[in-house]
Coordinates of C-alpha atoms in Angstrom, one line a residue:
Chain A
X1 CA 0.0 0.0 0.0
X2 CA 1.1 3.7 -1.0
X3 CA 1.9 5.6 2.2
X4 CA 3.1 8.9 3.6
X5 CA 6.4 9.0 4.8
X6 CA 7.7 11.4 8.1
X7 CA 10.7 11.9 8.9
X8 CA 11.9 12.0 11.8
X9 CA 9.7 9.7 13.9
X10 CA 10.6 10.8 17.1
X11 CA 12.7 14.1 17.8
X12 CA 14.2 15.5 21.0
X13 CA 15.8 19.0 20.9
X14 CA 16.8 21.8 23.4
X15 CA 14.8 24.8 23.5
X16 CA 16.1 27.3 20.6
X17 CA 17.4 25.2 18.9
X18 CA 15.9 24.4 14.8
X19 CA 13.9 21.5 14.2
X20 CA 13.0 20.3 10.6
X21 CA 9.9 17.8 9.9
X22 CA 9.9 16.3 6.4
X23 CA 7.0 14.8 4.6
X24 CA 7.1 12.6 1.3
X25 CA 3.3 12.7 0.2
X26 CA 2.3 9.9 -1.6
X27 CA 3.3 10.4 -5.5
X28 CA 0.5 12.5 -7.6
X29 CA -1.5 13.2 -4.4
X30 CA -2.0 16.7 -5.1
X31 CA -3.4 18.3 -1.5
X32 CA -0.6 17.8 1.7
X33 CA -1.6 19.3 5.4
X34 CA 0.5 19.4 8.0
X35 CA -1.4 19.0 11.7
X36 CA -0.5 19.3 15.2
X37 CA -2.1 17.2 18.3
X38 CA -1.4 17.4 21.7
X39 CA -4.1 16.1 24.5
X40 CA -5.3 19.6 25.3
X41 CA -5.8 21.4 22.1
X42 CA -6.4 18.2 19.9
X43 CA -5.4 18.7 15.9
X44 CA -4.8 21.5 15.0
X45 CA -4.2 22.9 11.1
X46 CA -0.8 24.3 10.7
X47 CA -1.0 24.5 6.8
X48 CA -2.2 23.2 3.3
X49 CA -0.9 23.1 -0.2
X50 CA -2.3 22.2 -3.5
X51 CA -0.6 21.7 -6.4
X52 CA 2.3 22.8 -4.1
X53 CA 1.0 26.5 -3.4
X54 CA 0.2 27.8 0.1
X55 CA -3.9 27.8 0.6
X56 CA -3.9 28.5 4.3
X57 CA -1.1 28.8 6.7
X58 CA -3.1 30.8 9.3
X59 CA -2.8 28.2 11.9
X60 CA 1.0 28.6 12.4
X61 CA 3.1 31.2 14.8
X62 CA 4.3 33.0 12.0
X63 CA 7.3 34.1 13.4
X64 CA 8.6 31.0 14.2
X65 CA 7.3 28.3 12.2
X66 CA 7.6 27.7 8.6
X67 CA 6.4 25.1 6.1
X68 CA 7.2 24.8 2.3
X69 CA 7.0 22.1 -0.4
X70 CA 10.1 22.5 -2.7
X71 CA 8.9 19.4 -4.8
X72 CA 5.9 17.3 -5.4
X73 CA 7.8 14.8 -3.4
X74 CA 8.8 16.9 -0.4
X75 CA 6.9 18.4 2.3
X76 CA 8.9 20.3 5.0
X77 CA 7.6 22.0 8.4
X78 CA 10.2 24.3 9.8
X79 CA 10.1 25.6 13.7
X80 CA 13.0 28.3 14.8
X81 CA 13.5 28.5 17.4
X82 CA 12.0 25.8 19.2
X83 CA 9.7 26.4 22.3
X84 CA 8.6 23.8 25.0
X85 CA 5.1 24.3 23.8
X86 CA 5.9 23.1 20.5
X87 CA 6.5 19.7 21.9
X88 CA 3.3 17.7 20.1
X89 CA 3.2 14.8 17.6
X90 CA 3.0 16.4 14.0
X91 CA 0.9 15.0 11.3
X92 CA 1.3 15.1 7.4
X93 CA -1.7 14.1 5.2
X94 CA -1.9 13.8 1.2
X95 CA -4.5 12.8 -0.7
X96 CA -7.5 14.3 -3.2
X97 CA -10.8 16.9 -1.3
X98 CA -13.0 14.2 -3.3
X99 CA -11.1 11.0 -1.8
X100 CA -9.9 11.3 1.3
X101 CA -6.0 11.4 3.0
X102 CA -3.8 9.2 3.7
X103 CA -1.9 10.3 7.1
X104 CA 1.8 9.9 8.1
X105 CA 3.1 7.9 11.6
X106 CA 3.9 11.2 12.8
X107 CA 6.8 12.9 14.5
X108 CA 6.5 13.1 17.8
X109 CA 8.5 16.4 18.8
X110 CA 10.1 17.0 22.4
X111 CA 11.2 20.5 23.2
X112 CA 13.2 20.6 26.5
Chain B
X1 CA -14.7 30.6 12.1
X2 CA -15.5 27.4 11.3
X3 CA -16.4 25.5 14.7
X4 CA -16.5 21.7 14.7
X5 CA -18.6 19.9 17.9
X6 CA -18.5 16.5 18.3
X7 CA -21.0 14.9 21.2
X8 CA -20.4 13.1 23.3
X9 CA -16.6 13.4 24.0
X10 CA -16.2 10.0 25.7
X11 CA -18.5 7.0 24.6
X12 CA -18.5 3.6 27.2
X13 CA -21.0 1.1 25.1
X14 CA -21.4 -2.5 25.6
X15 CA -21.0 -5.4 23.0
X16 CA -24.2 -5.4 20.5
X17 CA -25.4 -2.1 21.1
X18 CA -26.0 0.4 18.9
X19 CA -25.0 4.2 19.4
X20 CA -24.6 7.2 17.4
X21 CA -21.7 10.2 17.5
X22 CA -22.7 13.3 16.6
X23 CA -20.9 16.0 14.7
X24 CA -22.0 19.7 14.6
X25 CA -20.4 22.3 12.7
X26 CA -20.8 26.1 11.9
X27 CA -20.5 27.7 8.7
X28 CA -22.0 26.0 5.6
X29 CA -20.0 23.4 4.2
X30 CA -20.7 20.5 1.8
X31 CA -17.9 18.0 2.5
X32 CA -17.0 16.1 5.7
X33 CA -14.7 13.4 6.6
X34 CA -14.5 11.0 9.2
X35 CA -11.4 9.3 10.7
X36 CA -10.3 6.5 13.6
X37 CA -7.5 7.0 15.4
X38 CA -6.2 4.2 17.3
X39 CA -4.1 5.0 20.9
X40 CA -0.5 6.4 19.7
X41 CA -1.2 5.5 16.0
X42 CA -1.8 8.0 13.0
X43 CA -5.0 8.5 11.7
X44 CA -7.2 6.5 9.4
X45 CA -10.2 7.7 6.9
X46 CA -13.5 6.2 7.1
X47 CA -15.3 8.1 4.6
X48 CA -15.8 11.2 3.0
X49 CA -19.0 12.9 2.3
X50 CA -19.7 15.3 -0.5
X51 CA -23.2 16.1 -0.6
X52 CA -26.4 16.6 1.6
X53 CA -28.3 13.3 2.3
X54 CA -25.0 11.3 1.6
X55 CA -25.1 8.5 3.4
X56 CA -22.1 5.8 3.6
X57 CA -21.9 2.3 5.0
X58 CA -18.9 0.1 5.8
X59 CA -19.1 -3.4 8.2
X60 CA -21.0 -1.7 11.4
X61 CA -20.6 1.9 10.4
X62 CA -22.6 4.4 8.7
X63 CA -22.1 7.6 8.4
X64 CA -24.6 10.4 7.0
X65 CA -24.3 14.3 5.8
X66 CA -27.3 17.0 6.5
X67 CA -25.7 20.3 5.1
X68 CA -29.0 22.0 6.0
X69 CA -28.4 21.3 9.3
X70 CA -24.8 21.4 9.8
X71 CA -24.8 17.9 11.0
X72 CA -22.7 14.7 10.2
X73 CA -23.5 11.3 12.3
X74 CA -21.7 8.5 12.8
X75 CA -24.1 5.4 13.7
X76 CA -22.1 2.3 15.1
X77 CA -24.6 -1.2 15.1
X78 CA -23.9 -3.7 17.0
X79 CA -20.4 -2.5 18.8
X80 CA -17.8 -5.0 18.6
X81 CA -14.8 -4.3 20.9
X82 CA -12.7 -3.8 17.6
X83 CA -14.4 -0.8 17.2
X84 CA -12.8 0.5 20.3
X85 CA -11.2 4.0 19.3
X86 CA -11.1 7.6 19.1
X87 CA -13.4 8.9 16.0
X88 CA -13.1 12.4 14.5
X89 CA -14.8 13.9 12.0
X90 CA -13.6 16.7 9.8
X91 CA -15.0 19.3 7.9
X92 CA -14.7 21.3 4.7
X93 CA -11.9 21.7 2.2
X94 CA -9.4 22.8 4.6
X95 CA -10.4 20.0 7.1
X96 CA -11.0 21.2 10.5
X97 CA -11.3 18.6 13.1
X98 CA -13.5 18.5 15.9
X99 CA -12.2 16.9 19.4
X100 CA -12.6 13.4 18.7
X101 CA -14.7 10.5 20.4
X102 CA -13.0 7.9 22.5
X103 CA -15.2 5.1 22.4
X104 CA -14.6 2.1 24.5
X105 CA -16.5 -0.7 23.5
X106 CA -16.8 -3.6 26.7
X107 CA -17.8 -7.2 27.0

C-alpha cells in the first residue's frame, strides 16, 4: 500500500534550537496538510498546499514556524527557534478533497 | 470561524449495542470526513461525504451528511470491541477537526 512518509519519527531537541519535519506525500497526491495534536488542544491545522502552493497557513506562529513544499515529493515544516510548547506529535496528510487522505506515523516532537 | 462539535466526547457502550456520535459544525460546508484514530497510531479515513443526504456504509458503520443542518452522524450497530477507538470527523476543504470520540467498547 502507497503511504506517507515522516521523517523523523521521534525528535528530542533543546529549546532554541531548529527542528526540521519532512513529509514525502504519496506520488501525484495533489493536497498535503501538516497538523499538530497534543491532549489539550487536539489537531490543530498548521498549513495546506495544492498543487504545491500555500492555501492557508493561518494556523502557524508566523514568526517562528515555517512550512514549504520544494517538490511534489517533499513536504517540510520548519520551527525556529523551538519552544517547549511546540512539543506535540506532527501529522502530514496527502491525498484528493474528493477522496480522502492518507496520514503519516507522525513525528513526535520534544522541546526541553 | 469554522467551529467543529463532536458529542459526546467519551462513549462507554457494551458489546451489541447500537449508538450514534454526533458532529456539529458552523458555517456551511458541503464535505466532511470521518477518521479512527487508534491509541498512539496516525489517523485513518472512514469516509468522505460530499453532498447533503450522503449516506455511507462500511461493516458496522454508517455515516450520513445534512448540510441543512450542519450535522454529520456516525451510527455504530452492533459494537464490537474492535471498534474501540477515538473517531473524528472533519469538515470542509481545509479539514478542520473536531475533538474526537473515545469510544470504549466492553464485553
Amino acid at each position: 500500500d502507497a503511504r506517507v512518509t515522516q521523517t523523523p519519527r521521534d525528535k528530542v531537541t533543546e529549546m532554541g534550537q531548529e527542528v526540521t519535519m519532512r513529509c514525502q506525500p504519496i506520488l501525484g497526491h495533489n493536497t498535503v496538510f501538516w497538523y499538530r495534536q497534543t491532549m489539550m488542544q487536539g489537531l490543530e491545522l498548521l498549513a495546506y498546499f495544492r498543487n504545491r502552493a500555500p492555501l492557508d497557513d493561518s494556523g502557524m506562529p508566523k514568526d517562528r514556524f515555517s512550512a514549504e513544499m520544494p517538490d511534489a515529493t517533499l513536504a517540510t515544516l520548519k520551527i525556529q527557534p523551538s519552544e517547549p510548547r511546540d512539543s506535540a506529535v506532527y501529522f502530514c496528510a496527502s491525498g484528493f478533497e474528493n477522496y480522502g487522505y492518507t496520514f503519516g506515523s507522525g513525528t513526535r516532537l520534544t522541546v526541553v | 470561524e469554522l467551529k467543529v462539535e463532536q458529542n459526546p466526547l467519551f462513549l462507554s457502550m457494551q458489546e451489541g449495542k447500537n449508538y450514534t456520535i454526533y458532529c456539529n459544525y458552523s458555517t456551511t460546508s458541503d464535505r466532511l470526513y470521518w477518521y479512527r484514530q487508534d491509541p498512539g497510531k496516525s489517523l485513518e479515513s472512514l469516509f468522505v461525504l460530499l453532498s447533503n443526504g450522503a449516506v455511507k456504509q462500511e461493516g458496522r458503520l454508517m455515516a450520513s451528511l445534512d448540510t441543512k443542518a450542519r450535522l454529520s452522524t456516525l451510527h455504530i450497530t452492533a459494537a464490537v470491541h474492535d471498534l474501540s477507538a477515538t473517531y473524528f470527523c472533519a469538515v470542509g476543504y481545509d479539514m478542520r477537526f473536531g475533538a474526537g470520540t473515545r469510544l470504549t467498547v466492553k464485553p
